[in-house]
Structures are given as structure tokens and as C-alpha cells.
Amino acid sequence: VWNLPVKIPSIFARIDEDLQKLGTKDELSNSDFEQIFRYMLDGIACYSTQGSARILYPGVSGTRGQTVEGLEGFARTAVLLASWLRSGRPKDVKLYSGKIFNVENHLLNGLVNGTSPQSDEYWGDIFDLDQRIVEAADIAIAFWIIKDRVTAKLSKNEIEQILNWLAQTNNKRIYGGNWLLFPVIINCV
């Protein structure tokens, strides 16, 4: 089961070689970081669902199912994408594949579709000891980082929908350790 064949788009083989060269540098320039970011975007664009709420990377699936794993793919990259936008960099980025990726649209569509129970890409209701609590913290951070774009582009109902999904984490049982931080982060938003 661990040696399942995974078809990786050929674009990544060339990019991987270029990125390995960056590992030999003593210091990375802004251009180097942008190259790494574009690499990440190519992966996000390649493996995102149509509504942008899930990113499902190839390989052996974990134990939580595609809904939670797709949410994890979105949430873990959302903070990176939100930070890119907040820094004043362009929302449209040309990928190595030649396509244009709109970072803002990806984030906003993902937030709306992931938190809508009517969407096929809904992240699901949150329950006790749920991995969604972990991912909700990253969603909350990304939401906060781009809150100016969120309030300018989304309707009040869509914003309320996102906040209601995040609020599901309240009064849920959580594990100890770093899990104690997740509800605090979410409620700071």
C-alpha cells in the first residue's frame, strides 16, 4: 500500500531540480522566496478542488477521510496565501505551467465553499476532539490576515457563515498540549 503509483505532472520534475539548487545557497533572496511560492502555487492549483475549499495531494490517504484531509490541504496553505496578499504582492501570479493563479479568488472561494453546508466542498460540522478544530485555527488566522479583502469582497451573509463555522469550535472537547491554543486563536478573530 505504501508504494502506490502516483502520477506527478511533468512540470514538477523540472521545478524540483531548480528548487534543489536553492538549497545550496547560504542566503535566499526575495526572488528565491517568490520562486518557492510559485512552486507551492503550482501544487495548490494542480490539486485543488473546483470550488477551492479542498486541496487533495496524491498518495496514500490518511485516516480522517478526504473531507478533513482536503480541509487540511486548504488550511495549511491559506496562511501562506493570505500572507502573500497582505504583503502587497500581486493577487494574480503566473505559475510555472504558464497559467495565471488568482490567490485572492482561491482563498475567498475556498472560505465560502468550505463553510457552506449547501456546498459539495463543505468541511463538515465540528465535533469533540475533531481535527477540524486544528485546521479552523489556520482558517481563522488566514481570515484575519485578509479581513480587509474579506469585508470588501464577500457579502455579510458569507462572512457570517465563515464566522459561524469557526464558532462551532466553542465548547468542544479538545486534547491537551498545543490543542489548547486553537480555540484561543479562533476566538481572537
PDB file of N, CA and C in Angstrom, residues 76-178:
ATOM      1  N   ARG A  76      -3.679  24.660   5.682  1.00  0.00           N
ATOM      2  CA  ARG A  76      -2.235  24.789   5.890  1.00  0.00           C
ATOM      3  C   ARG A  76      -1.591  25.703   4.860  1.00  0.00           C
ATOM      4  N   THR A  77      -2.232  25.852   3.703  1.00  0.00           N
ATOM      5  CA  THR A  77      -1.682  26.768   2.693  1.00  0.00           C
ATOM      6  C   THR A  77      -2.349  28.144   2.748  1.00  0.00           C
ATOM      7  N   ALA A  78      -3.509  28.240   3.377  1.00  0.00           N
ATOM      8  CA  ALA A  78      -4.256  29.503   3.412  1.00  0.00           C
ATOM      9  C   ALA A  78      -3.469  30.616   4.104  1.00  0.00           C
ATOM     10  N   VAL A  79      -2.746  30.283   5.163  1.00  0.00           N
ATOM     11  CA  VAL A  79      -1.969  31.305   5.874  1.00  0.00           C
ATOM     12  C   VAL A  79      -0.859  31.838   4.967  1.00  0.00           C
ATOM     13  N   LEU A  80      -0.217  30.954   4.219  1.00  0.00           N
ATOM     14  CA  LEU A  80       0.816  31.375   3.266  1.00  0.00           C
ATOM     15  C   LEU A  80       0.220  32.312   2.211  1.00  0.00           C
ATOM     16  N   LEU A  81      -0.901  31.913   1.638  1.00  0.00           N
ATOM     17  CA  LEU A  81      -1.520  32.719   0.579  1.00  0.00           C
ATOM     18  C   LEU A  81      -2.021  34.060   1.120  1.00  0.00           C
ATOM     19  N   ALA A  82      -2.604  34.040   2.300  1.00  0.00           N
ATOM     20  CA  ALA A  82      -3.090  35.282   2.908  1.00  0.00           C
ATOM     21  C   ALA A  82      -1.921  36.227   3.204  1.00  0.00           C
ATOM     22  N   SER A  83      -0.823  35.673   3.675  1.00  0.00           N
ATOM     23  CA  SER A  83       0.359  36.496   3.964  1.00  0.00           C
ATOM     24  C   SER A  83       0.922  37.114   2.690  1.00  0.00           C
ATOM     25  N   TRP A  84       0.906  36.359   1.612  1.00  0.00           N
ATOM     26  CA  TRP A  84       1.345  36.864   0.310  1.00  0.00           C
ATOM     27  C   TRP A  84       0.517  38.098  -0.068  1.00  0.00           C
ATOM     28  N   LEU A  85      -0.790  37.975   0.047  1.00  0.00           N
ATOM     29  CA  LEU A  85      -1.668  39.098  -0.308  1.00  0.00           C
ATOM     30  C   LEU A  85      -1.458  40.277   0.631  1.00  0.00           C
ATOM     31  N   ARG A  86      -1.369  39.998   1.918  1.00  0.00           N
ATOM     32  CA  ARG A  86      -1.226  41.070   2.914  1.00  0.00           C
ATOM     33  C   ARG A  86       0.066  41.857   2.709  1.00  0.00           C
ATOM     34  N   SER A  87       1.090  41.200   2.173  1.00  0.00           N
ATOM     35  CA  SER A  87       2.382  41.863   1.960  1.00  0.00           C
ATOM     36  C   SER A  87       2.349  42.843   0.789  1.00  0.00           C
ATOM     37  N   GLY A  88       1.235  42.872   0.067  1.00  0.00           N
ATOM     38  CA  GLY A  88       1.109  43.793  -1.055  1.00  0.00           C
ATOM     39  C   GLY A  88       1.532  43.194  -2.384  1.00  0.00           C
ATOM     40  N   ARG A  89       1.835  41.913  -2.384  1.00  0.00           N
ATOM     41  CA  ARG A  89       2.218  41.260  -3.643  1.00  0.00           C
ATOM     42  C   ARG A  89       0.963  41.063  -4.504  1.00  0.00           C
ATOM     43  N   PRO A  90       1.168  40.810  -5.785  1.00  0.00           N
ATOM     44  CA  PRO A  90       0.010  40.718  -6.695  1.00  0.00           C
ATOM     45  C   PRO A  90      -0.877  39.513  -6.419  1.00  0.00           C
ATOM     46  N   LYS A  91      -2.172  39.721  -6.644  1.00  0.00           N
ATOM     47  CA  LYS A  91      -3.115  38.616  -6.456  1.00  0.00           C
ATOM     48  C   LYS A  91      -3.060  37.633  -7.613  1.00  0.00           C
ATOM     49  N   ASP A  92      -2.662  38.094  -8.785  1.00  0.00           N
ATOM     50  CA  ASP A  92      -2.507  37.220  -9.948  1.00  0.00           C
ATOM     51  C   ASP A  92      -1.035  36.847 -10.088  1.00  0.00           C
ATOM     52  N   VAL A  93      -0.764  35.543 -10.070  1.00  0.00           N
ATOM     53  CA  VAL A  93       0.606  35.048 -10.136  1.00  0.00           C
ATOM     54  C   VAL A  93       0.711  34.082 -11.309  1.00  0.00           C
ATOM     55  N   LYS A  94       1.724  34.294 -12.139  1.00  0.00           N
ATOM     56  CA  LYS A  94       1.943  33.380 -13.260  1.00  0.00           C
ATOM     57  C   LYS A  94       2.671  32.144 -12.742  1.00  0.00           C
ATOM     58  N   LEU A  95       2.065  30.992 -12.963  1.00  0.00           N
ATOM     59  CA  LEU A  95       2.624  29.729 -12.498  1.00  0.00           C
ATOM     60  C   LEU A  95       3.677  29.220 -13.479  1.00  0.00           C
ATOM     61  N   TYR A  96       4.446  28.246 -13.042  1.00  0.00           N
ATOM     62  CA  TYR A  96       5.425  27.615 -13.926  1.00  0.00           C
ATOM     63  C   TYR A  96       4.738  26.987 -15.124  1.00  0.00           C
ATOM     64  N   SER A  97       3.525  26.544 -14.938  1.00  0.00           N
ATOM     65  CA  SER A  97       2.761  25.923 -16.026  1.00  0.00           C
ATOM     66  C   SER A  97       2.302  26.941 -17.060  1.00  0.00           C
ATOM     67  N   GLY A  98       2.466  28.234 -16.754  1.00  0.00           N
ATOM     68  CA  GLY A  98       2.039  29.295 -17.655  1.00  0.00           C
ATOM     69  C   GLY A  98       0.668  29.856 -17.330  1.00  0.00           C
ATOM     70  N   LYS A  99      -0.095  29.150 -16.512  1.00  0.00           N
ATOM     71  CA  LYS A  99      -1.424  29.620 -16.123  1.00  0.00           C
ATOM     72  C   LYS A  99      -1.307  30.751 -15.109  1.00  0.00           C
ATOM     73  N   ILE A 100      -2.359  31.553 -15.036  1.00  0.00           N
ATOM     74  CA  ILE A 100      -2.439  32.617 -14.022  1.00  0.00           C
ATOM     75  C   ILE A 100      -3.285  32.094 -12.873  1.00  0.00           C
ATOM     76  N   PHE A 101      -2.763  32.225 -11.673  1.00  0.00           N
ATOM     77  CA  PHE A 101      -3.461  31.785 -10.461  1.00  0.00           C
ATOM     78  C   PHE A 101      -3.848  33.026  -9.680  1.00  0.00           C
ATOM     79  N   ASN A 102      -5.152  33.177  -9.409  1.00  0.00           N
ATOM     80  CA  ASN A 102      -5.625  34.315  -8.635  1.00  0.00           C
ATOM     81  C   ASN A 102      -5.704  33.886  -7.167  1.00  0.00           C
ATOM     82  N   VAL A 103      -4.736  34.351  -6.392  1.00  0.00           N
ATOM     83  CA  VAL A 103      -4.611  33.967  -4.980  1.00  0.00           C
ATOM     84  C   VAL A 103      -5.840  34.407  -4.198  1.00  0.00           C
ATOM     85  N   GLU A 104      -6.287  35.628  -4.425  1.00  0.00           N
ATOM     86  CA  GLU A 104      -7.441  36.158  -3.698  1.00  0.00           C
ATOM     87  C   GLU A 104      -8.696  35.337  -3.968  1.00  0.00           C
ATOM     88  N   ASN A 105      -8.983  35.067  -5.231  1.00  0.00           N
ATOM     89  CA  ASN A 105     -10.174  34.279  -5.570  1.00  0.00           C
ATOM     90  C   ASN A 105     -10.114  32.886  -4.955  1.00  0.00           C
ATOM     91  N   HIS A 106      -8.930  32.278  -4.987  1.00  0.00           N
ATOM     92  CA  HIS A 106      -8.783  30.943  -4.406  1.00  0.00           C
ATOM     93  C   HIS A 106      -9.144  30.961  -2.923  1.00  0.00           C
ATOM     94  N   LEU A 107      -8.586  31.909  -2.193  1.00  0.00           N
ATOM     95  CA  LEU A 107      -8.858  31.982  -0.756  1.00  0.00           C
ATOM     96  C   LEU A 107     -10.323  32.272  -0.463  1.00  0.00           C
ATOM     97  N   LEU A 108     -10.865  33.286  -1.100  1.00  0.00           N
ATOM     98  CA  LEU A 108     -12.251  33.670  -0.813  1.00  0.00           C
ATOM     99  C   LEU A 108     -13.231  32.574  -1.212  1.00  0.00           C
ATOM    100  N   ASN A 109     -13.034  31.978  -2.389  1.00  0.00           N
ATOM    101  CA  ASN A 109     -13.915  30.882  -2.811  1.00  0.00           C
ATOM    102  C   ASN A 109     -13.800  29.695  -1.862  1.00  0.00           C
ATOM    103  N   GLY A 110     -12.581  29.383  -1.457  1.00  0.00           N
ATOM    104  CA  GLY A 110     -12.378  28.275  -0.531  1.00  0.00           C
ATOM    105  C   GLY A 110     -13.063  28.512   0.800  1.00  0.00           C
ATOM    106  N   LEU A 111     -12.940  29.723   1.328  1.00  0.00           N
ATOM    107  CA  LEU A 111     -13.582  30.046   2.604  1.00  0.00           C
ATOM    108  C   LEU A 111     -15.099  29.931   2.511  1.00  0.00           C
ATOM    109  N   VAL A 112     -15.669  30.451   1.453  1.00  0.00           N
ATOM    110  CA  VAL A 112     -17.127  30.419   1.295  1.00  0.00           C
ATOM    111  C   VAL A 112     -17.620  28.988   1.060  1.00  0.00           C
ATOM    112  N   ASN A 113     -16.990  28.279   0.134  1.00  0.00           N
ATOM    113  CA  ASN A 113     -17.450  26.922  -0.184  1.00  0.00           C
ATOM    114  C   ASN A 113     -17.190  25.934   0.951  1.00  0.00           C
ATOM    115  N   GLY A 114     -16.086  26.101   1.649  1.00  0.00           N
ATOM    116  CA  GLY A 114     -15.765  25.189   2.745  1.00  0.00           C
ATOM    117  C   GLY A 114     -16.679  25.335   3.943  1.00  0.00           C
ATOM    118  N   THR A 115     -17.251  26.505   4.114  1.00  0.00           N
ATOM    119  CA  THR A 115     -18.091  26.751   5.292  1.00  0.00           C
ATOM    120  C   THR A 115     -19.585  26.716   4.993  1.00  0.00           C
ATOM    121  N   SER A 116     -19.948  26.443   3.769  1.00  0.00           N
ATOM    122  CA  SER A 116     -21.361  26.384   3.384  1.00  0.00           C
ATOM    123  C   SER A 116     -21.872  24.942   3.415  1.00  0.00           C
ATOM    124  N   PRO A 117     -22.825  24.649   4.301  1.00  0.00           N
ATOM    125  CA  PRO A 117     -23.386  23.292   4.325  1.00  0.00           C
ATOM    126  C   PRO A 117     -24.041  22.890   3.000  1.00  0.00           C
ATOM    127  N   GLN A 118     -24.395  23.858   2.158  1.00  0.00           N
ATOM    128  CA  GLN A 118     -25.004  23.550   0.870  1.00  0.00           C
ATOM    129  C   GLN A 118     -23.964  23.218  -0.202  1.00  0.00           C
ATOM    130  N   SER A 119     -22.702  23.444   0.077  1.00  0.00           N
ATOM    131  CA  SER A 119     -21.638  23.196  -0.898  1.00  0.00           C
ATOM    132  C   SER A 119     -21.187  21.738  -0.860  1.00  0.00           C
ATOM    133  N   ASP A 120     -20.839  21.206  -2.023  1.00  0.00           N
ATOM    134  CA  ASP A 120     -20.257  19.860  -2.096  1.00  0.00           C
ATOM    135  C   ASP A 120     -18.895  19.816  -1.401  1.00  0.00           C
ATOM    136  N   GLU A 121     -18.300  20.982  -1.187  1.00  0.00           N
ATOM    137  CA  GLU A 121     -16.969  21.051  -0.586  1.00  0.00           C
ATOM    138  C   GLU A 121     -17.006  21.483   0.877  1.00  0.00           C
ATOM    139  N   TYR A 122     -18.189  21.419   1.476  1.00  0.00           N
ATOM    140  CA  TYR A 122     -18.335  21.778   2.896  1.00  0.00           C
ATOM    141  C   TYR A 122     -17.365  20.967   3.737  1.00  0.00           C
ATOM    142  N   TRP A 123     -16.701  21.639   4.667  1.00  0.00           N
ATOM    143  CA  TRP A 123     -15.715  20.990   5.541  1.00  0.00           C
ATOM    144  C   TRP A 123     -16.369  20.149   6.623  1.00  0.00           C
ATOM    145  N   GLY A 124     -17.650  20.271   6.796  1.00  0.00           N
ATOM    146  CA  GLY A 124     -18.371  19.466   7.770  1.00  0.00           C
ATOM    147  C   GLY A 124     -18.526  20.164   9.109  1.00  0.00           C
ATOM    148  N   ASP A 125     -19.455  19.636   9.889  1.00  0.00           N
ATOM    149  CA  ASP A 125     -19.672  20.150  11.239  1.00  0.00           C
ATOM    150  C   ASP A 125     -18.511  19.716  12.128  1.00  0.00           C
ATOM    151  N   ILE A 126     -18.242  20.518  13.142  1.00  0.00           N
ATOM    152  CA  ILE A 126     -17.128  20.266  14.052  1.00  0.00           C
ATOM    153  C   ILE A 126     -17.661  19.587  15.315  1.00  0.00           C
ATOM    154  N   PHE A 127     -16.981  18.537  15.748  1.00  0.00           N
ATOM    155  CA  PHE A 127     -17.401  17.811  16.939  1.00  0.00           C
ATOM    156  C   PHE A 127     -16.228  17.669  17.911  1.00  0.00           C
ATOM    157  N   ASP A 128     -16.461  17.068  19.043  1.00  0.00           N
ATOM    158  CA  ASP A 128     -15.426  16.893  20.065  1.00  0.00           C
ATOM    159  C   ASP A 128     -14.197  16.175  19.498  1.00  0.00           C
ATOM    160  N   LEU A 129     -13.015  16.640  19.905  1.00  0.00           N
ATOM    161  CA  LEU A 129     -11.736  16.019  19.549  1.00  0.00           C
ATOM    162  C   LEU A 129     -11.552  15.884  18.038  1.00  0.00           C
ATOM    163  N   ASP A 130     -12.061  16.835  17.301  1.00  0.00           N
ATOM    164  CA  ASP A 130     -12.087  16.803  15.836  1.00  0.00           C
ATOM    165  C   ASP A 130     -10.861  17.518  15.268  1.00  0.00           C
ATOM    166  N   GLN A 131     -10.237  16.912  14.279  1.00  0.00           N
ATOM    167  CA  GLN A 131      -9.096  17.536  13.594  1.00  0.00           C
ATOM    168  C   GLN A 131      -9.485  18.871  12.962  1.00  0.00           C
ATOM    169  N   ARG A 132     -10.761  19.061  12.678  1.00  0.00           N
ATOM    170  CA  ARG A 132     -11.219  20.328  12.116  1.00  0.00           C
ATOM    171  C   ARG A 132     -10.918  21.499  13.059  1.00  0.00           C
ATOM    172  N   ILE A 133     -10.839  21.241  14.352  1.00  0.00           N
ATOM    173  CA  ILE A 133     -10.507  22.307  15.312  1.00  0.00           C
ATOM    174  C   ILE A 133      -9.109  22.828  15.044  1.00  0.00           C
ATOM    175  N   VAL A 134      -8.176  21.917  14.771  1.00  0.00           N
ATOM    176  CA  VAL A 134      -6.804  22.306  14.439  1.00  0.00           C
ATOM    177  C   VAL A 134      -6.803  23.158  13.180  1.00  0.00           C
ATOM    178  N   GLU A 135      -7.483  22.683  12.149  1.00  0.00           N
ATOM    179  CA  GLU A 135      -7.483  23.377  10.862  1.00  0.00           C
ATOM    180  C   GLU A 135      -8.233  24.704  10.954  1.00  0.00           C
ATOM    181  N   ALA A 136      -9.246  24.770  11.804  1.00  0.00           N
ATOM    182  CA  ALA A 136     -10.005  26.015  11.975  1.00  0.00           C
ATOM    183  C   ALA A 136      -9.115  27.142  12.486  1.00  0.00           C
ATOM    184  N   ALA A 137      -8.099  26.817  13.264  1.00  0.00           N
ATOM    185  CA  ALA A 137      -7.181  27.859  13.740  1.00  0.00           C
ATOM    186  C   ALA A 137      -6.442  28.506  12.574  1.00  0.00           C
ATOM    187  N   ASP A 138      -5.970  27.699  11.626  1.00  0.00           N
ATOM    188  CA  ASP A 138      -5.314  28.272  10.438  1.00  0.00           C
ATOM    189  C   ASP A 138      -6.302  29.041   9.578  1.00  0.00           C
ATOM    190  N   ILE A 139      -7.525  28.539   9.461  1.00  0.00           N
ATOM    191  CA  ILE A 139      -8.562  29.256   8.715  1.00  0.00           C
ATOM    192  C   ILE A 139      -8.804  30.621   9.364  1.00  0.00           C
ATOM    193  N   ALA A 140      -8.892  30.650  10.679  1.00  0.00           N
ATOM    194  CA  ALA A 140      -9.123  31.911  11.396  1.00  0.00           C
ATOM    195  C   ALA A 140      -7.973  32.882  11.179  1.00  0.00           C
ATOM    196  N   ILE A 141      -6.739  32.392  11.227  1.00  0.00           N
ATOM    197  CA  ILE A 141      -5.580  33.267  11.013  1.00  0.00           C
ATOM    198  C   ILE A 141      -5.605  33.839   9.600  1.00  0.00           C
ATOM    199  N   ALA A 142      -5.847  32.988   8.616  1.00  0.00           N
ATOM    200  CA  ALA A 142      -5.904  33.471   7.228  1.00  0.00           C
ATOM    201  C   ALA A 142      -7.021  34.499   7.058  1.00  0.00           C
ATOM    202  N   PHE A 143      -8.176  34.208   7.629  1.00  0.00           N
ATOM    203  CA  PHE A 143      -9.324  35.128   7.578  1.00  0.00           C
ATOM    204  C   PHE A 143      -8.927  36.487   8.164  1.00  0.00           C
ATOM    205  N   TRP A 144      -8.259  36.472   9.298  1.00  0.00           N
ATOM    206  CA  TRP A 144      -7.857  37.715   9.965  1.00  0.00           C
ATOM    207  C   TRP A 144      -6.822  38.478   9.135  1.00  0.00           C
ATOM    208  N   ILE A 145      -5.879  37.768   8.548  1.00  0.00           N
ATOM    209  CA  ILE A 145      -4.826  38.416   7.759  1.00  0.00           C
ATOM    210  C   ILE A 145      -5.424  39.173   6.573  1.00  0.00           C
ATOM    211  N   ILE A 146      -6.445  38.594   5.947  1.00  0.00           N
ATOM    212  CA  ILE A 146      -7.033  39.245   4.761  1.00  0.00           C
ATOM    213  C   ILE A 146      -8.411  39.822   5.055  1.00  0.00           C
ATOM    214  N   LYS A 147      -8.665  40.184   6.300  1.00  0.00           N
ATOM    215  CA  LYS A 147     -10.007  40.653   6.679  1.00  0.00           C
ATOM    216  C   LYS A 147     -10.458  41.857   5.861  1.00  0.00           C
ATOM    217  N   ASP A 148      -9.531  42.712   5.435  1.00  0.00           N
ATOM    218  CA  ASP A 148      -9.914  43.852   4.610  1.00  0.00           C
ATOM    219  C   ASP A 148     -10.461  43.393   3.259  1.00  0.00           C
ATOM    220  N   ARG A 149      -9.859  42.376   2.679  1.00  0.00           N
ATOM    221  CA  ARG A 149     -10.342  41.836   1.404  1.00  0.00           C
ATOM    222  C   ARG A 149     -11.656  41.082   1.604  1.00  0.00           C
ATOM    223  N   VAL A 150     -11.752  40.371   2.722  1.00  0.00           N
ATOM    224  CA  VAL A 150     -12.968  39.610   3.017  1.00  0.00           C
ATOM    225  C   VAL A 150     -14.161  40.555   3.111  1.00  0.00           C
ATOM    226  N   THR A 151     -14.011  41.627   3.887  1.00  0.00           N
ATOM    227  CA  THR A 151     -15.140  42.543   4.068  1.00  0.00           C
ATOM    228  C   THR A 151     -15.460  43.319   2.794  1.00  0.00           C
ATOM    229  N   ALA A 152     -14.475  43.523   1.935  1.00  0.00           N
ATOM    230  CA  ALA A 152     -14.719  44.247   0.684  1.00  0.00           C
ATOM    231  C   ALA A 152     -15.345  43.370  -0.397  1.00  0.00           C
ATOM    232  N   LYS A 153     -15.072  42.079  -0.373  1.00  0.00           N
ATOM    233  CA  LYS A 153     -15.482  41.209  -1.478  1.00  0.00           C
ATOM    234  C   LYS A 153     -16.634  40.254  -1.145  1.00  0.00           C
ATOM    235  N   LEU A 154     -16.792  39.902   0.129  1.00  0.00           N
ATOM    236  CA  LEU A 154     -17.829  38.936   0.485  1.00  0.00           C
ATOM    237  C   LEU A 154     -19.049  39.635   1.064  1.00  0.00           C
ATOM    238  N   SER A 155     -20.182  38.985   0.929  1.00  0.00           N
ATOM    239  CA  SER A 155     -21.417  39.536   1.497  1.00  0.00           C
ATOM    240  C   SER A 155     -21.408  39.351   3.017  1.00  0.00           C
ATOM    241  N   LYS A 156     -22.291  40.090   3.683  1.00  0.00           N
ATOM    242  CA  LYS A 156     -22.419  39.926   5.137  1.00  0.00           C
ATOM    243  C   LYS A 156     -22.820  38.501   5.484  1.00  0.00           C
ATOM    244  N   ASN A 157     -23.685  37.902   4.682  1.00  0.00           N
ATOM    245  CA  ASN A 157     -24.104  36.513   4.926  1.00  0.00           C
ATOM    246  C   ASN A 157     -22.937  35.542   4.792  1.00  0.00           C
ATOM    247  N   GLU A 158     -22.073  35.762   3.796  1.00  0.00           N
ATOM    248  CA  GLU A 158     -20.919  34.882   3.622  1.00  0.00           C
ATOM    249  C   GLU A 158     -19.934  35.026   4.781  1.00  0.00           C
ATOM    250  N   ILE A 159     -19.719  36.257   5.227  1.00  0.00           N
ATOM    251  CA  ILE A 159     -18.828  36.486   6.373  1.00  0.00           C
ATOM    252  C   ILE A 159     -19.403  35.821   7.619  1.00  0.00           C
ATOM    253  N   GLU A 160     -20.694  35.991   7.840  1.00  0.00           N
ATOM    254  CA  GLU A 160     -21.356  35.370   8.988  1.00  0.00           C
ATOM    255  C   GLU A 160     -21.264  33.845   8.911  1.00  0.00           C
ATOM    256  N   GLN A 161     -21.405  33.299   7.720  1.00  0.00           N
ATOM    257  CA  GLN A 161     -21.300  31.852   7.513  1.00  0.00           C
ATOM    258  C   GLN A 161     -19.913  31.346   7.927  1.00  0.00           C
ATOM    259  N   ILE A 162     -18.865  32.058   7.521  1.00  0.00           N
ATOM    260  CA  ILE A 162     -17.494  31.672   7.884  1.00  0.00           C
ATOM    261  C   ILE A 162     -17.309  31.743   9.398  1.00  0.00           C
ATOM    262  N   LEU A 163     -17.751  32.845   9.991  1.00  0.00           N
ATOM    263  CA  LEU A 163     -17.603  33.016  11.442  1.00  0.00           C
ATOM    264  C   LEU A 163     -18.420  31.981  12.211  1.00  0.00           C
ATOM    265  N   ASN A 164     -19.597  31.628  11.713  1.00  0.00           N
ATOM    266  CA  ASN A 164     -20.411  30.593  12.362  1.00  0.00           C
ATOM    267  C   ASN A 164     -19.728  29.229  12.307  1.00  0.00           C
ATOM    268  N   TRP A 165     -19.087  28.933  11.171  1.00  0.00           N
ATOM    269  CA  TRP A 165     -18.373  27.659  11.074  1.00  0.00           C
ATOM    270  C   TRP A 165     -17.239  27.629  12.096  1.00  0.00           C
ATOM    271  N   LEU A 166     -16.492  28.727  12.187  1.00  0.00           N
ATOM    272  CA  LEU A 166     -15.405  28.804  13.166  1.00  0.00           C
ATOM    273  C   LEU A 166     -15.935  28.690  14.595  1.00  0.00           C
ATOM    274  N   ALA A 167     -17.085  29.288  14.861  1.00  0.00           N
ATOM    275  CA  ALA A 167     -17.660  29.289  16.210  1.00  0.00           C
ATOM    276  C   ALA A 167     -18.071  27.889  16.668  1.00  0.00           C
ATOM    277  N   GLN A 168     -18.210  26.962  15.744  1.00  0.00           N
ATOM    278  CA  GLN A 168     -18.537  25.587  16.131  1.00  0.00           C
ATOM    279  C   GLN A 168     -17.470  24.978  17.040  1.00  0.00           C
ATOM    280  N   THR A 169     -16.281  25.546  17.032  1.00  0.00           N
ATOM    281  CA  THR A 169     -15.199  25.003  17.865  1.00  0.00           C
ATOM    282  C   THR A 169     -15.430  25.280  19.350  1.00  0.00           C
ATOM    283  N   ASN A 170     -16.265  26.267  19.657  1.00  0.00           N
ATOM    284  CA  ASN A 170     -16.518  26.607  21.062  1.00  0.00           C
ATOM    285  C   ASN A 170     -17.209  25.456  21.786  1.00  0.00           C
ATOM    286  N   ASN A 171     -16.789  25.256  23.012  1.00  0.00           N
ATOM    287  CA  ASN A 171     -17.373  24.245  23.897  1.00  0.00           C
ATOM    288  C   ASN A 171     -17.217  22.816  23.391  1.00  0.00           C
ATOM    289  N   LYS A 172     -16.251  22.588  22.542  1.00  0.00           N
ATOM    290  CA  LYS A 172     -15.941  21.226  22.104  1.00  0.00           C
ATOM    291  C   LYS A 172     -14.787  20.707  22.946  1.00  0.00           C
ATOM    292  N   ARG A 173     -14.821  19.424  23.247  1.00  0.00           N
ATOM    293  CA  ARG A 173     -13.698  18.816  23.964  1.00  0.00           C
ATOM    294  C   ARG A 173     -12.486  18.797  23.052  1.00  0.00           C
ATOM    295  N   ILE A 174     -11.323  19.098  23.635  1.00  0.00           N
ATOM    296  CA  ILE A 174     -10.077  19.100  22.876  1.00  0.00           C
ATOM    297  C   ILE A 174      -9.022  18.321  23.649  1.00  0.00           C
ATOM    298  N   TYR A 175      -7.992  17.938  22.925  1.00  0.00           N
ATOM    299  CA  TYR A 175      -6.854  17.298  23.573  1.00  0.00           C
ATOM    300  C   TYR A 175      -6.056  18.381  24.290  1.00  0.00           C
ATOM    301  N   GLY A 176      -5.091  17.985  25.109  1.00  0.00           N
ATOM    302  CA  GLY A 176      -4.217  18.945  25.780  1.00  0.00           C
ATOM    303  C   GLY A 176      -3.126  19.431  24.838  1.00  0.00           C
ATOM    304  N   GLY A 177      -2.073  19.958  25.414  1.00  0.00           N
ATOM    305  CA  GLY A 177      -0.934  20.417  24.621  1.00  0.00           C
ATOM    306  C   GLY A 177      -1.290  21.588  23.736  1.00  0.00           C
ATOM    307  N   ASN A 178      -0.772  21.565  22.514  1.00  0.00           N
ATOM    308  CA  ASN A 178      -0.991  22.696  21.606  1.00  0.00           C
ATOM    309  C   ASN A 178      -2.463  22.867  21.213  1.00  0.00           C
TER     310      ASN A 178
END
